[in-house]
Short mmCIF file of C-alpha atoms in Angstrom, two decimals:
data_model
loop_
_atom_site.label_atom_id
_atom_site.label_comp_id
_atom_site.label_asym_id
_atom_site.label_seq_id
_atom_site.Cartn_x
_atom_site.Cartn_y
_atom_site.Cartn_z
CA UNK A 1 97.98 132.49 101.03
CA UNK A 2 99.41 131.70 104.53
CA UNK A 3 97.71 130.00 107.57
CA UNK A 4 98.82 128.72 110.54
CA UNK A 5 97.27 125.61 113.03
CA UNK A 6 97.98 125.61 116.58
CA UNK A 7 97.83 122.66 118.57
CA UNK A 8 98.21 121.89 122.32
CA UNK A 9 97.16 118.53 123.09
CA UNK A 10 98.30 116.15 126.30
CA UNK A 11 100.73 113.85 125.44
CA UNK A 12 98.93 110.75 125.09
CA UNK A 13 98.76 108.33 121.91
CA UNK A 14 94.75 108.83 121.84
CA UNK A 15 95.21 112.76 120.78
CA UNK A 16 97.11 111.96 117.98
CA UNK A 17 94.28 110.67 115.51
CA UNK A 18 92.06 114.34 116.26
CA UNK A 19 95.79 116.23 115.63
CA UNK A 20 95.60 114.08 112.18
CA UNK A 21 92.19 115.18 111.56
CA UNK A 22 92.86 118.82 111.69
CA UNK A 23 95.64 118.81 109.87
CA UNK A 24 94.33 117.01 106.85
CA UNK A 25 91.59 120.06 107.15
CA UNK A 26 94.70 122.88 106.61
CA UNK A 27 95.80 120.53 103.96
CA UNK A 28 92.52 120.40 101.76
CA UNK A 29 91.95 124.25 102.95
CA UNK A 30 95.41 125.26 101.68
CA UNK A 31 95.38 123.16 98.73
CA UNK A 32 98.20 120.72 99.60
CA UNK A 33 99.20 117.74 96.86
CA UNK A 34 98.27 114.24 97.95
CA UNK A 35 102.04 113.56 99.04
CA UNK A 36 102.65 116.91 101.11
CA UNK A 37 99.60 115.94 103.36
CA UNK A 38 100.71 112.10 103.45
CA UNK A 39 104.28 113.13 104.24
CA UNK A 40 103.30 115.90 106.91
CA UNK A 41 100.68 114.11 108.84
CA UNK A 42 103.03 111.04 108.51
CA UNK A 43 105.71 113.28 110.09
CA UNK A 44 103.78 114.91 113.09
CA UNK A 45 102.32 111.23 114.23
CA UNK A 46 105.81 109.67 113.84
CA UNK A 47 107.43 112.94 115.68
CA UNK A 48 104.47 112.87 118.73
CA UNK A 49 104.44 109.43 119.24
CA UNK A 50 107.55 109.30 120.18
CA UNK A 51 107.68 112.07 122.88
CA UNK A 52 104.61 110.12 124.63
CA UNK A 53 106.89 106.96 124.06
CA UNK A 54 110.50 108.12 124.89
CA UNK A 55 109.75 111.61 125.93
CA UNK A 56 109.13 110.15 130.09
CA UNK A 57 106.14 111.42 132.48
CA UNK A 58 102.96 109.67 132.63
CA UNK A 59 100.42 109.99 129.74
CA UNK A 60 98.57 113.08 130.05
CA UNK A 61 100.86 114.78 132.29
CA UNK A 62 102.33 117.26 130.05
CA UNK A 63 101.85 119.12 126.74
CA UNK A 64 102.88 118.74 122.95
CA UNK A 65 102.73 122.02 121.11
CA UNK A 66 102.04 122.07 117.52
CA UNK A 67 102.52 124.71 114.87
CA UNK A 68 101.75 124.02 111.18
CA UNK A 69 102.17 127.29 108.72
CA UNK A 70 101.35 126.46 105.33
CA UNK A 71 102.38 128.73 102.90
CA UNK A 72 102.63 129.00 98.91
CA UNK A 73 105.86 127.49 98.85
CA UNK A 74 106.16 125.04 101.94
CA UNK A 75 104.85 123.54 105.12
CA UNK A 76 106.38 123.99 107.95
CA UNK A 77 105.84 121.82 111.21
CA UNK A 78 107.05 122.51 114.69
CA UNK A 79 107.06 120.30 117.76
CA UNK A 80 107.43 121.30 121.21
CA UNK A 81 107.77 119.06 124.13
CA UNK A 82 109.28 119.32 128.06
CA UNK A 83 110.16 115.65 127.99
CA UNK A 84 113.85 114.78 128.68
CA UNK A 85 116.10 116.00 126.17
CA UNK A 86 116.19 113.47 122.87
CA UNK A 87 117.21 114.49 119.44
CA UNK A 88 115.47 111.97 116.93
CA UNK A 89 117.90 113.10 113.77
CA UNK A 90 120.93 111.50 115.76
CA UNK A 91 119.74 109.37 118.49
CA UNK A 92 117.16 107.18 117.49
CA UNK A 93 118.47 103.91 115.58
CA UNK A 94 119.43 103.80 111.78
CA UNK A 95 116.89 100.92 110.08
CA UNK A 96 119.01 98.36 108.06
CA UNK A 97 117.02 98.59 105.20
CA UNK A 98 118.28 95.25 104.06
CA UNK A 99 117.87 92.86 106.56
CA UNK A 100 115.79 90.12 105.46
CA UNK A 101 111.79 89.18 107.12
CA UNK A 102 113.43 87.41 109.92
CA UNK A 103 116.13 89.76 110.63
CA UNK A 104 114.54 92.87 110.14
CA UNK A 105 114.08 95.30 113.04
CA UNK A 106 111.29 97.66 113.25
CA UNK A 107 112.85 100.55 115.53
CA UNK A 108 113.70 103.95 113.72
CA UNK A 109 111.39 103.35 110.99
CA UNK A 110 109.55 106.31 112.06
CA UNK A 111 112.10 108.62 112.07
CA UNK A 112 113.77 107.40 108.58
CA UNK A 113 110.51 108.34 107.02
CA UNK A 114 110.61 111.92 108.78
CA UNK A 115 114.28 112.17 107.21
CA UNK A 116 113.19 110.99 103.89
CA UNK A 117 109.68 112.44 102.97
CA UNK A 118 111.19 115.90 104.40
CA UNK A 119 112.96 118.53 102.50
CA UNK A 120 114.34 119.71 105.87
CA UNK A 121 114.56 118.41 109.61
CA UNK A 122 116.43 120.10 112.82
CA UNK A 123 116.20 119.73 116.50
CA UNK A 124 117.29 122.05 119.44
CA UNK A 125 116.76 121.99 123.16
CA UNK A 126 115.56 125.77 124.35
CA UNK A 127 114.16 126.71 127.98
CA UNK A 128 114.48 122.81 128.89
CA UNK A 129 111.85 121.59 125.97
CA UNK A 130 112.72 120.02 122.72
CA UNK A 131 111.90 121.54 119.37
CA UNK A 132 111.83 119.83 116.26
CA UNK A 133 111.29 121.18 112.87
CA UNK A 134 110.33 119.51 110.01
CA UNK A 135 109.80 121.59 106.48
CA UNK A 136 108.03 119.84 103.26
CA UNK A 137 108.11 121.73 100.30
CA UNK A 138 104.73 121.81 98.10
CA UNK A 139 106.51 121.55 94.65
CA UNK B 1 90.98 100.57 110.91
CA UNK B 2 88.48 97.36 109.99
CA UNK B 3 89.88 94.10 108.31
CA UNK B 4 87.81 91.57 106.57
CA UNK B 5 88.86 88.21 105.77
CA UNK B 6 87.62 85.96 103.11
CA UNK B 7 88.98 82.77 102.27
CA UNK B 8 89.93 81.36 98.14
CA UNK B 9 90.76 77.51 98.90
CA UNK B 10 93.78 77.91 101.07
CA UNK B 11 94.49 81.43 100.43
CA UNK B 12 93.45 83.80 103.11
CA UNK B 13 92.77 87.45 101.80
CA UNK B 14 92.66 90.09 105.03
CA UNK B 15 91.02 93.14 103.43
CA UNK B 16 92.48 96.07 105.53
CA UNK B 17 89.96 99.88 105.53
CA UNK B 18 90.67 102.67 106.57
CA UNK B 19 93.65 103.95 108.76
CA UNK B 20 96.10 102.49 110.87
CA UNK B 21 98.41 104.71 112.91
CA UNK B 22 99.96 104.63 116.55
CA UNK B 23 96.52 104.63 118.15
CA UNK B 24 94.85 101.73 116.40
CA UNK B 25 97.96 99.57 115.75
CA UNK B 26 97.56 97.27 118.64
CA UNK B 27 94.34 96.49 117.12
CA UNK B 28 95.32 95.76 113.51
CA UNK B 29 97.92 93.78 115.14
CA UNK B 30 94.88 91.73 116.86
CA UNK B 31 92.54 91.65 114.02
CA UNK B 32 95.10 90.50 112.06
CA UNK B 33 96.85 88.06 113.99
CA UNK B 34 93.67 86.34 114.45
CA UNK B 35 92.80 85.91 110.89
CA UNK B 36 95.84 84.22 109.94
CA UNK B 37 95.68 81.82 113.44
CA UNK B 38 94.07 79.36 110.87
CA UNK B 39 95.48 76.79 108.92
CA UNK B 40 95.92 78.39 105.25
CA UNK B 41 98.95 77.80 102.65
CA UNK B 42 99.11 81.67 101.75
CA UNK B 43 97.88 85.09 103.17
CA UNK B 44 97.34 88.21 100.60
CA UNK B 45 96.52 91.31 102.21
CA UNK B 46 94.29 93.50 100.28
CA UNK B 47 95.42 97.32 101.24
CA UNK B 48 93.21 98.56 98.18
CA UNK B 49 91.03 100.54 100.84
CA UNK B 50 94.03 101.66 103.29
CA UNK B 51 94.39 105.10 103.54
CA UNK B 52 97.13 105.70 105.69
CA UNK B 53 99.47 103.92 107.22
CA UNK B 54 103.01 104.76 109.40
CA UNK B 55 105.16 102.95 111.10
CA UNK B 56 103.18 101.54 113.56
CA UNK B 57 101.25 99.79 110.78
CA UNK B 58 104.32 98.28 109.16
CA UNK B 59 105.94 96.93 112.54
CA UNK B 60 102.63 94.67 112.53
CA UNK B 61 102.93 94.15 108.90
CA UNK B 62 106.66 92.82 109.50
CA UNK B 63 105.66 91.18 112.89
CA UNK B 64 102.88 88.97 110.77
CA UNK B 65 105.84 88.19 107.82
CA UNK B 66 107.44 87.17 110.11
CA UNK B 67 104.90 84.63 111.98
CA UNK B 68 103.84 83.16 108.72
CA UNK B 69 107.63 82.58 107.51
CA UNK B 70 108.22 80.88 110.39
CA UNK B 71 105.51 78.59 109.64
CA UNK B 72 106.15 78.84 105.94
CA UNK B 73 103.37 80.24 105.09
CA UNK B 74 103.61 82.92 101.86
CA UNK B 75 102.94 86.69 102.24
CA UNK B 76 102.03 88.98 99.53
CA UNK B 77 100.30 92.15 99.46
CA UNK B 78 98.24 94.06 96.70
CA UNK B 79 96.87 97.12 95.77
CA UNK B 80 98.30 99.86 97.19
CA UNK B 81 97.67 103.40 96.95
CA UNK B 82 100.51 105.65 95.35
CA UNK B 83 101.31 107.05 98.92
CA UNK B 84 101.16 103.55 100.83
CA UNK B 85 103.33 102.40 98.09
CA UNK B 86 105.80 105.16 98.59
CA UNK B 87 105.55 104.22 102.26
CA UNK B 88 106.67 100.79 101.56
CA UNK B 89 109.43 101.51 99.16
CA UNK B 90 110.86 103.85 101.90
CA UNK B 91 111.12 101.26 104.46
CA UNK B 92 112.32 98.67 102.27
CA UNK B 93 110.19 96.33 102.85
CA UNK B 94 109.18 96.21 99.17
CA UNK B 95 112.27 94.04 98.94
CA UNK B 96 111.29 91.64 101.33
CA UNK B 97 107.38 91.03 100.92
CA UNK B 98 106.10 90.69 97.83
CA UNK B 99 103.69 93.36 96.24
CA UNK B 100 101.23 93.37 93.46
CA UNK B 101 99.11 95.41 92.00
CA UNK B 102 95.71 93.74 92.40
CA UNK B 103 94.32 91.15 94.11
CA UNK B 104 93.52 88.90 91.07
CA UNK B 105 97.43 88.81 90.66
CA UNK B 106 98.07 87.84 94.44
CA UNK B 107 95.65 84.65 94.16
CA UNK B 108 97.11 84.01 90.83
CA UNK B 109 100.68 83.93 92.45
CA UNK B 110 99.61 82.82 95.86
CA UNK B 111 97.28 79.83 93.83
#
């Protein structure tokens, strides 16, 4: 069984909790384990939030595009956004994972969990918007 | 997102519900940073009824650690769910704040 969710929502941090909510509904429609619909909703919100963050242009002025296809085997999430050009795989900053309280930074937390909870994860600029990709795998 | 704070001598327990995500972090951050403004030897936080978190939720997390460190004040939390937990783990900061699995063993360590 295959289905597919498609999103377009304004870039703003507000959207993010209704893009949440719908795809928790494809999860429990499709089945998903516990962990595939922690890890993908984890993924999307850490993916959109920052392309209202980083991605430039004023909250509400442009448009994320979201795709989620589950099928038997995987989930596959795409992200589309005309902000400037930013690949989170290679630009954002590597966590030091053991820095102690004081020491500790917080910034590319969000991405490291993208890169871990993920079976796959690629990015490409086409027509001026980025794309990234992110596939879980449901077993 | 709700937290509810009860007090066991000078422990303060912050109960945290629901969800906490890049929308609602500024106001965990708030809720939370208010609770602990008193004068208490040890904090638990009770995440027994957190659904979700990401990492919006655990830069406030860190950002309280690291208030109550500075003022020596011990941190613990309890009670996670399997995919908090695994959230935790990931980021490491399982290492650096200490986690139980219920409360009764937080107070017992934070007593």
């Amino acid at each position: 069984m295959s289905a597919t969710l498609h999103l377009r929502v304004p870039n703003r941090i507000e959207e993010l909790p209704g893009v949440s909510e719908a795809v928790e509904a494809l999860g429990s429609e499709q089945g998903w384990a516990q962990d595939v619909t922690y890890a993908i909703v984890l993924g999307l919100e850490e993916v959109a939030t920052n392309v209202v963050r980083h991605g430039g242009g004023d909250p509400g002025s442009s448009e994320i595009e979201i795709d989620v296809t589950s099928s038997d085997d995987e989930v596959r999430v795409e992200v589309r956004d005309s902000g400037r050009a930013f690949d989170p795989f290679h630009e954002a900053p590597e966590p030091d994972l053991d820095a102690g309280v004081q020491d500790r930074q917080i910034g590319g937390l969000g991405v490291h969990f993208v890169k871990v909870l993920m079976d796959e994860t690629s990015y490409s600029r086409e027509g001026g918007r980025n794309h990234v990709t992110m596939v879980k795998r449901r077993s | 997102m709700n937290v509810q704070v009860e007090h066991h001598d000078k422990v303060l327990v912050a109960r945290v519900e629901g969800r906490v995500d890049s929308s609602n972090s500024q106001d965990f951050e708030r809720q939370l940073q208010g609770a602990i403004g008193e004068d208490v030897n040890a904090v638990v936080i009770d995440l027994g009824q957190l659904a979700y978190i990401s990492s919006a939720g655990l830069r406030v997390v860190l950002l309280v650690a690291k208030t109550l460190g500075q003022r020596n004040v011990s941190i613990s939390l309890c009670a996670l769910s399997d995919p908090v937990q695994s959230v935790f783990e990931i980021s490491g900061f399982n290492r650096i704040i200490q986690i139980y699995d219920t409360q009764a063993d937080a107070l017992a360590a934070a007593g």
